[in-house]
PDB file of C-alpha atoms in Angstrom:
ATOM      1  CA  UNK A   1      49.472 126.186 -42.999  1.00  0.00           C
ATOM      2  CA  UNK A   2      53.496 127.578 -43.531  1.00  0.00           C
ATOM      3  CA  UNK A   3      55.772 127.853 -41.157  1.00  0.00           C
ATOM      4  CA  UNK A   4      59.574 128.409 -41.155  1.00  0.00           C
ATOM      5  CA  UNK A   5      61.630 127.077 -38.399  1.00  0.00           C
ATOM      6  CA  UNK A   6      64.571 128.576 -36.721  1.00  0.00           C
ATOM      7  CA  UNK A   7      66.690 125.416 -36.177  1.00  0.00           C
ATOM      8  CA  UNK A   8      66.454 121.771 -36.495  1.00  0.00           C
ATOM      9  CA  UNK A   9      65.164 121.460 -32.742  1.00  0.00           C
ATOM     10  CA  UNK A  10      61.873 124.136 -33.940  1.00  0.00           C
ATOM     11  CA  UNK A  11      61.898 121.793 -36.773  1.00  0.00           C
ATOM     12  CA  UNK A  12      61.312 118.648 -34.776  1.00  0.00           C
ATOM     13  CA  UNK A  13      59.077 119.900 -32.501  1.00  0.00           C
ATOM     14  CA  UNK A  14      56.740 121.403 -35.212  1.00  0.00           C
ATOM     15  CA  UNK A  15      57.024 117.485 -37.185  1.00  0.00           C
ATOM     16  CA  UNK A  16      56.256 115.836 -33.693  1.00  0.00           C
ATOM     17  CA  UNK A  17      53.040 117.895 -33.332  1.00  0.00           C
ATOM     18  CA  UNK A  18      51.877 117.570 -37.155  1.00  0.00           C
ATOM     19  CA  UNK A  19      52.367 113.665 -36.244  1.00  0.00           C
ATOM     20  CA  UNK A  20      50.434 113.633 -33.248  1.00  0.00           C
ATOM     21  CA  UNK A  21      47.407 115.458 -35.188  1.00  0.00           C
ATOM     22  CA  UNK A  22      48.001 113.808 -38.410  1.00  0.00           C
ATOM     23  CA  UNK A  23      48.562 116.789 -40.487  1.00  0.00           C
ATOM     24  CA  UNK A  24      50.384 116.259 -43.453  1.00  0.00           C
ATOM     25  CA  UNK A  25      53.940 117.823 -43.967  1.00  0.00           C
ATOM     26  CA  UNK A  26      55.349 118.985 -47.286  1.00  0.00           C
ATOM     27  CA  UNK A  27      59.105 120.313 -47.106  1.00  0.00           C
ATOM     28  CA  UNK A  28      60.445 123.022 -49.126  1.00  0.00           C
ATOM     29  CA  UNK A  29      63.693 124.424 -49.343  1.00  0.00           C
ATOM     30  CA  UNK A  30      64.290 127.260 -51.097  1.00  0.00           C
ATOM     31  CA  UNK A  31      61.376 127.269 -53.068  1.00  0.00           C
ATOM     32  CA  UNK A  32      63.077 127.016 -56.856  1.00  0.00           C
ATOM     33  CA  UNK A  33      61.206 125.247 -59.826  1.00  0.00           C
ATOM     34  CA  UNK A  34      58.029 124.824 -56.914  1.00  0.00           C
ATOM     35  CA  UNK A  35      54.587 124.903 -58.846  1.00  0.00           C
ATOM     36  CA  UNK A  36      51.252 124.789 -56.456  1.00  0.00           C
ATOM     37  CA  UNK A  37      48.077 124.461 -57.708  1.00  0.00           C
ATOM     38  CA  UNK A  38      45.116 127.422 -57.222  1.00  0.00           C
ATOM     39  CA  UNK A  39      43.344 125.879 -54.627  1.00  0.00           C
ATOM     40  CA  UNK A  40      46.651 125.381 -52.505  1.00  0.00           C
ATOM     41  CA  UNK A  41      48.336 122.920 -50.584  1.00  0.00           C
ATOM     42  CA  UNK A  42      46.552 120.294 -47.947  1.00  0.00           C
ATOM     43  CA  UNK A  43      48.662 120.376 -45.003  1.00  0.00           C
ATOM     44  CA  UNK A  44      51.727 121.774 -43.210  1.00  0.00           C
ATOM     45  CA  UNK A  45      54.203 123.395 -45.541  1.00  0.00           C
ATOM     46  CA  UNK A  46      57.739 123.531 -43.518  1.00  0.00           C
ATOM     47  CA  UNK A  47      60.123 125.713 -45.314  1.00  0.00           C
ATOM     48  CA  UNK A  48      63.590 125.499 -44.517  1.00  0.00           C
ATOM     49  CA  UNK A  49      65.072 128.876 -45.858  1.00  0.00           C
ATOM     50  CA  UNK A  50      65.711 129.886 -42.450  1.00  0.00           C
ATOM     51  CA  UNK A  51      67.999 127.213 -41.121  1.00  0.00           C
ATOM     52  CA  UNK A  52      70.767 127.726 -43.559  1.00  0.00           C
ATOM     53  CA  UNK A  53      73.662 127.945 -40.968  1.00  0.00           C
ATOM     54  CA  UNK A  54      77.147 126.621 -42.637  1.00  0.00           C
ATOM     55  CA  UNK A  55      80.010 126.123 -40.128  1.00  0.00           C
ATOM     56  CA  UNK A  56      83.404 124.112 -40.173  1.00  0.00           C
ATOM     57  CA  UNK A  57      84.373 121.201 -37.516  1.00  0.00           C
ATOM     58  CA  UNK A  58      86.873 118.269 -37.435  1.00  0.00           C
ATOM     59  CA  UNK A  59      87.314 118.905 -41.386  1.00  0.00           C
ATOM     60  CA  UNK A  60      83.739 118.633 -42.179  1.00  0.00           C
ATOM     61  CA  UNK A  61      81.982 121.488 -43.750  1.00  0.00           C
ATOM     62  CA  UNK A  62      78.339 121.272 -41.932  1.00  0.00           C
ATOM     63  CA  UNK A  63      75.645 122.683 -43.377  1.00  0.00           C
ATOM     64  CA  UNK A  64      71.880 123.472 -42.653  1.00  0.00           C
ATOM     65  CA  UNK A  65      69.068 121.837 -44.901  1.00  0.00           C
ATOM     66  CA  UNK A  66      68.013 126.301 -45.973  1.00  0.00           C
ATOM     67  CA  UNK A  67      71.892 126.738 -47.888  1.00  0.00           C
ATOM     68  CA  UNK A  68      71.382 127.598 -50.293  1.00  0.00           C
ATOM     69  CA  UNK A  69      74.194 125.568 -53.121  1.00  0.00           C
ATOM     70  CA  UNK A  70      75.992 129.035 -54.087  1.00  0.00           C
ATOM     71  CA  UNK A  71      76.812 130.043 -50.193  1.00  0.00           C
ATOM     72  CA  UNK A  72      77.949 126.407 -49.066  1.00  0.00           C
ATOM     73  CA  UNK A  73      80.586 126.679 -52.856  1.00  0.00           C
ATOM     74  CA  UNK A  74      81.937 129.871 -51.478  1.00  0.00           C
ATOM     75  CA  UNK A  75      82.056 128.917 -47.993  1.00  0.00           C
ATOM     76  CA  UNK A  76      84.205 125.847 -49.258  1.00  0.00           C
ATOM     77  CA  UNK A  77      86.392 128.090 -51.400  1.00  0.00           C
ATOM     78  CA  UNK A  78      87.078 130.179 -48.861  1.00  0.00           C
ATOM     79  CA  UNK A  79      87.523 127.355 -46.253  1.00  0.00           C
ATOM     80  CA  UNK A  80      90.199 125.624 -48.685  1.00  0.00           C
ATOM     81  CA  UNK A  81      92.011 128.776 -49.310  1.00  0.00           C
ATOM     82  CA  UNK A  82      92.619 129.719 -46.010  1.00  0.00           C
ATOM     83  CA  UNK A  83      93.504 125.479 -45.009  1.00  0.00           C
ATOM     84  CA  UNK A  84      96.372 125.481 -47.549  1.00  0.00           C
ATOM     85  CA  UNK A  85      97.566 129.482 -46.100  1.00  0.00           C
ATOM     86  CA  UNK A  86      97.772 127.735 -42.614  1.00  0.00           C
ATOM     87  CA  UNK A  87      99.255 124.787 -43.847  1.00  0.00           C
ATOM     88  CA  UNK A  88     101.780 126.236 -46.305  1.00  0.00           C
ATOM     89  CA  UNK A  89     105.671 126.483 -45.619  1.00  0.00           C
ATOM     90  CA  UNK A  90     106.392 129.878 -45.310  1.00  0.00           C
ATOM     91  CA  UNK A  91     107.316 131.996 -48.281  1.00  0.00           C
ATOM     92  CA  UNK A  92     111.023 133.268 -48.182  1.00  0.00           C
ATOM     93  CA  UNK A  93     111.180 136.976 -49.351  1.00  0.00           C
ATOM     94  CA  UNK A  94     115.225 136.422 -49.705  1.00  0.00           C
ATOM     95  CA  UNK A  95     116.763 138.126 -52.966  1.00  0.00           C
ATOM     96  CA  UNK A  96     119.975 137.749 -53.543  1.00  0.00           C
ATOM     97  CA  UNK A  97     122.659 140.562 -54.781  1.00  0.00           C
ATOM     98  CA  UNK A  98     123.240 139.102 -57.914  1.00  0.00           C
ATOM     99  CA  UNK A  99     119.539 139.868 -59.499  1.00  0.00           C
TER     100      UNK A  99
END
């Protein structure tokens, strides 16, 4: 069985009912370096691709278990630039007559 949750509350829901049936649960994330033998995999395979959400709050960068490493690095970079641009003195465009 695969399945690939929207959100952490699909998540939970679908690890509640594997519990209650006693179905095993494998987790993958994005599926790199993952070798599975011919005859398959016994169980519930949850993949997590799909909850990869990355937002900003109260100076924490928040990130779903699906991000992949690459978006949450330029989601930083781009969070950091635009953190010092709001918190940087303004530039003065001034030149004087002498240059």
């Amino acid at each position: 069985m695969f399945c690939q949750p929207q959100n952490t509350e699909e998540c939970a829901k679908i690890l509640q009912l594997a519990n209650r049936t006693n179905v095993r649960v494998w987790i993958l994330g994005l599926g790199s370096n993952v070798l599975v033998a011919d005859n398959g995999i016994k169980g519930l395979v949850i993949s997590t691709k799909k909850m990869n959400g990355i937002r900003y709050s109260d100076g924490n960068i928040i990130t779903g278990s699906g991000a992949a490493l690459a978006q949450v690095s330029l989601f930083f970079a781009w969070k950091s630039c635009t953190a010092r641009i709001k918190n940087s003195p303004p530039v003065s465009r001034e030149v004087s007559e002498e240059q």
